[in-house]
Amino acid sequence: MAILTPYSPIYYNITSKQTKSNIVLHSTSHNTLEILLHKRVIGILSLLLSLSLILIDPVINNDSIIYLRTADIFLREGLAESFLLFDRPLLPIAIALIHKFSGLSLQHSGQLLTSLAYMLLCLSFVALIKQLGGNQRVQLFAMVIILCHPIINNYRSSLMRDPGFWAFSLLSLLELIRYSDKQKMKHR
């Protein structure tokens, strides 16, 4: 017997004479796949994977040192000085702002930002597969691939700009495909 929730597709097919209490549903693999492919589940899995890999390999990579020093200089001396150390300080400025408003250390702020970028990468990859016509099984396979890919996971504990670039590249491709399908700026 499956639990009927507002997220279940069958929930909205109930007529006004029926109530949730007298409907018996049989759980199917379709419902299980739908739950697994929910955005929150993919996001939580990605964040948990990032956390576990950061705990396993807490070493700071070479690029991280530049980003953390630039973030520190931005906080102490301002934007102009941060440009002198690193000419593309968007990531260090974002790290510094997260540090300033959250109270996390600069390193943890950077790891949080990088983990959120990886989460966005996973979500955009699965959304792209869905937009291209992949059914739920293909989307599940895409989720497993993006969460288990060894090259991507090798860098999850590092502070780097790449996951943000990858995520927003996939999101822009997704929007381009949606635009080409509808030929309208608003695709919804």
Tab-separated table of C-alpha atoms in Angstrom:
chain	number	residue	atom	x	y	z
A	1	MET	CA	0.000	0.000	0.000
A	2	ALA	CA	1.535	3.299	-1.065
A	3	ILE	CA	1.112	6.561	0.750
A	4	LEU	CA	-0.881	9.139	-1.173
A	5	THR	CA	0.732	12.573	-1.100
A	6	PRO	CA	0.139	15.784	-3.022
A	7	TYR	CA	3.303	14.936	-4.975
A	8	SER	CA	1.793	11.695	-6.270
A	9	PRO	CA	0.414	11.954	-9.802
A	10	ILE	CA	-2.627	9.894	-8.838
A	11	TYR	CA	-3.499	12.344	-6.032
A	12	TYR	CA	-4.935	14.816	-8.513
A	13	ASN	CA	-7.045	12.164	-10.269
A	14	ILE	CA	-9.234	11.647	-7.200
A	15	THR	CA	-12.808	12.780	-7.760
A	16	SER	CA	-14.554	14.909	-5.192
A	17	LYS	CA	-16.558	11.886	-3.956
A	18	GLN	CA	-13.430	9.912	-3.096
A	19	THR	CA	-11.185	10.564	-0.138
A	20	LYS	CA	-7.572	9.728	0.428
A	21	SER	CA	-8.459	7.218	3.122
A	22	ASN	CA	-10.477	4.843	0.944
A	23	ILE	CA	-8.074	4.586	-1.979
A	24	VAL	CA	-5.611	1.713	-2.046
A	25	LEU	CA	-2.655	2.159	-4.355
A	26	HIS	CA	-0.139	-0.420	-5.344
A	27	SER	CA	3.395	0.894	-5.312
A	28	THR	CA	5.052	0.653	-8.674
A	29	SER	CA	8.523	1.206	-9.945
A	30	HIS	CA	7.139	4.281	-11.721
A	31	ASN	CA	6.371	5.964	-8.384
A	32	THR	CA	9.754	4.974	-6.968
A	33	LEU	CA	11.573	6.415	-9.987
A	34	GLU	CA	9.553	9.598	-9.739
A	35	ILE	CA	10.544	10.025	-6.093
A	36	LEU	CA	14.217	9.311	-6.870
A	37	LEU	CA	14.210	11.830	-9.699
A	38	HIS	CA	12.691	14.585	-7.602
A	39	LYS	CA	14.927	17.677	-7.600
A	40	ARG	CA	15.279	17.670	-3.835
A	41	VAL	CA	16.484	14.071	-3.765
A	42	ILE	CA	19.068	14.684	-6.494
A	43	GLY	CA	20.241	17.844	-4.718
A	44	ILE	CA	20.537	16.144	-1.338
A	45	LEU	CA	22.403	13.181	-2.833
A	46	SER	CA	24.834	15.546	-4.540
A	47	LEU	CA	25.442	17.547	-1.357
A	48	LEU	CA	25.926	14.379	0.708
A	49	LEU	CA	28.382	13.061	-1.863
A	50	SER	CA	30.304	16.346	-1.761
A	51	LEU	CA	30.364	16.314	2.034
A	52	SER	CA	31.633	12.754	2.188
A	53	LEU	CA	34.357	13.392	-0.394
A	54	ILE	CA	35.431	16.598	1.371
A	55	LEU	CA	35.712	14.669	4.651
A	56	ILE	CA	37.758	11.944	2.954
A	57	ASP	CA	40.113	14.379	1.178
A	58	PRO	CA	40.283	17.712	3.063
A	59	VAL	CA	43.512	18.840	1.349
A	60	ILE	CA	43.413	22.245	-0.334
A	61	ASN	CA	44.465	22.296	-3.986
A	62	ASN	CA	46.820	24.920	-5.487
A	63	ASP	CA	44.050	27.013	-7.042
A	64	SER	CA	42.235	27.105	-3.711
A	65	ILE	CA	45.111	28.965	-2.124
A	66	ILE	CA	44.828	31.754	-4.704
A	67	TYR	CA	41.050	31.933	-4.276
A	68	LEU	CA	41.249	32.005	-0.483
A	69	ARG	CA	44.012	34.636	-0.450
A	70	THR	CA	42.053	36.778	-2.904
A	71	ALA	CA	38.901	36.423	-0.796
A	72	ASP	CA	40.847	37.465	2.291
A	73	ILE	CA	42.319	40.493	0.503
A	74	PHE	CA	38.854	41.433	-0.768
A	75	LEU	CA	37.522	41.399	2.795
A	76	ARG	CA	40.447	43.366	4.229
A	77	GLU	CA	41.395	45.783	1.444
A	78	GLY	CA	38.597	45.834	-1.122
A	79	LEU	CA	37.928	45.028	-4.752
A	80	ALA	CA	40.810	46.933	-6.336
A	81	GLU	CA	43.422	45.094	-4.287
A	82	SER	CA	41.848	41.710	-4.974
A	83	PHE	CA	42.209	42.372	-8.725
A	84	LEU	CA	45.948	42.842	-8.214
A	85	LEU	CA	46.323	39.309	-6.860
A	86	PHE	CA	43.882	37.554	-9.196
A	87	ASP	CA	42.382	39.110	-12.308
A	88	ARG	CA	39.101	37.135	-12.255
A	89	PRO	CA	37.972	37.390	-8.634
A	90	LEU	CA	34.289	36.454	-9.015
A	91	LEU	CA	34.650	33.141	-7.148
A	92	PRO	CA	36.839	34.649	-4.385
A	93	ILE	CA	34.361	37.508	-3.940
A	94	ALA	CA	31.482	35.034	-3.666
A	95	ILE	CA	33.497	33.035	-1.116
A	96	ALA	CA	34.210	36.219	0.846
A	97	LEU	CA	30.546	37.233	0.861
A	98	ILE	CA	29.421	33.801	2.054
A	99	HIS	CA	32.094	33.995	4.767
A	100	LYS	CA	30.975	37.475	5.789
A	101	PHE	CA	27.260	36.675	6.022
A	102	SER	CA	27.406	33.096	7.309
A	103	GLY	CA	30.345	33.163	9.691
A	104	LEU	CA	31.868	30.079	8.064
A	105	SER	CA	35.600	30.033	7.489
A	106	LEU	CA	36.813	31.034	4.046
A	107	GLN	CA	37.668	27.433	3.217
A	108	HIS	CA	34.270	26.104	4.310
A	109	SER	CA	32.537	28.937	2.455
A	110	GLY	CA	34.399	27.957	-0.700
A	111	GLN	CA	33.568	24.300	-0.250
A	112	LEU	CA	29.909	25.164	0.286
A	113	LEU	CA	29.856	27.258	-2.883
A	114	THR	CA	31.608	24.544	-4.891
A	115	SER	CA	29.233	21.887	-3.513
A	116	LEU	CA	26.241	24.004	-4.511
A	117	ALA	CA	27.717	24.338	-8.015
A	118	TYR	CA	28.067	20.545	-8.225
A	119	MET	CA	24.466	20.196	-7.061
A	120	LEU	CA	23.359	22.584	-9.815
A	121	LEU	CA	25.442	20.586	-12.295
A	122	CYS	CA	23.654	17.357	-11.338
A	123	LEU	CA	20.223	18.963	-11.475
A	124	SER	CA	20.850	20.628	-14.825
A	125	PHE	CA	22.245	17.405	-16.330
A	126	VAL	CA	19.140	15.414	-15.381
A	127	ALA	CA	16.857	18.267	-16.532
A	128	LEU	CA	18.669	18.343	-19.871
A	129	ILE	CA	18.189	14.606	-20.324
A	130	LYS	CA	14.495	15.014	-19.500
A	131	GLN	CA	14.160	17.877	-21.997
A	132	LEU	CA	15.797	15.770	-24.689
A	133	GLY	CA	13.065	13.152	-24.224
A	134	GLY	CA	14.606	10.723	-21.787
A	135	ASN	CA	12.051	8.705	-19.879
A	136	GLN	CA	12.333	8.212	-16.125
A	137	ARG	CA	14.662	5.236	-16.410
A	138	VAL	CA	17.012	7.173	-18.664
A	139	GLN	CA	16.858	10.118	-16.246
A	140	LEU	CA	17.702	7.786	-13.369
A	141	PHE	CA	20.634	6.442	-15.367
A	142	ALA	CA	21.739	10.042	-16.033
A	143	MET	CA	21.535	10.810	-12.311
A	144	VAL	CA	23.663	7.779	-11.471
A	145	ILE	CA	26.218	8.724	-14.131
A	146	ILE	CA	26.582	12.328	-12.992
A	147	LEU	CA	26.747	11.368	-9.316
A	148	CYS	CA	29.214	8.507	-9.839
A	149	HIS	CA	31.444	9.855	-12.601
A	150	PRO	CA	35.016	9.395	-11.325
A	151	ILE	CA	36.549	12.435	-13.024
A	152	ILE	CA	33.868	14.770	-11.692
A	153	ASN	CA	34.020	13.252	-8.213
A	154	ASN	CA	37.818	13.500	-8.145
A	155	TYR	CA	37.480	17.277	-7.882
A	156	ARG	CA	34.511	17.598	-5.515
A	157	SER	CA	36.739	18.386	-2.550
A	158	SER	CA	38.664	21.092	-4.441
A	159	LEU	CA	37.777	24.756	-4.648
A	160	MET	CA	37.447	25.500	-8.324
A	161	ARG	CA	35.435	27.521	-10.812
A	162	ASP	CA	34.808	24.633	-13.201
A	163	PRO	CA	31.645	23.102	-11.669
A	164	GLY	CA	29.893	26.463	-11.829
A	165	PHE	CA	30.941	26.884	-15.450
A	166	TRP	CA	29.776	23.352	-16.300
A	167	ALA	CA	26.450	23.821	-14.500
A	168	PHE	CA	25.625	27.134	-16.139
A	169	SER	CA	26.747	25.809	-19.529
A	170	LEU	CA	24.272	22.940	-19.206
A	171	LEU	CA	21.560	25.321	-18.022
A	172	SER	CA	22.134	27.611	-20.999
A	173	LEU	CA	22.025	24.612	-23.342
A	174	LEU	CA	18.783	23.511	-21.681
A	175	GLU	CA	17.246	26.944	-22.227
A	176	LEU	CA	18.463	27.023	-25.831
A	177	ILE	CA	16.781	23.665	-26.484
A	178	ARG	CA	13.582	24.859	-24.811
A	179	TYR	CA	13.648	27.992	-26.948
A	180	SER	CA	14.216	26.018	-30.134
A	181	ASP	CA	11.249	23.790	-29.273
A	182	LYS	CA	8.812	26.628	-28.516
A	183	GLN	CA	10.327	29.547	-30.471
A	184	LYS	CA	9.342	31.816	-27.571
A	185	MET	CA	11.400	33.514	-24.906
A	186	LYS	CA	9.050	32.190	-22.206
A	187	HIS	CA	9.045	28.417	-22.459
A	188	ARG	CA	6.519	27.627	-19.731
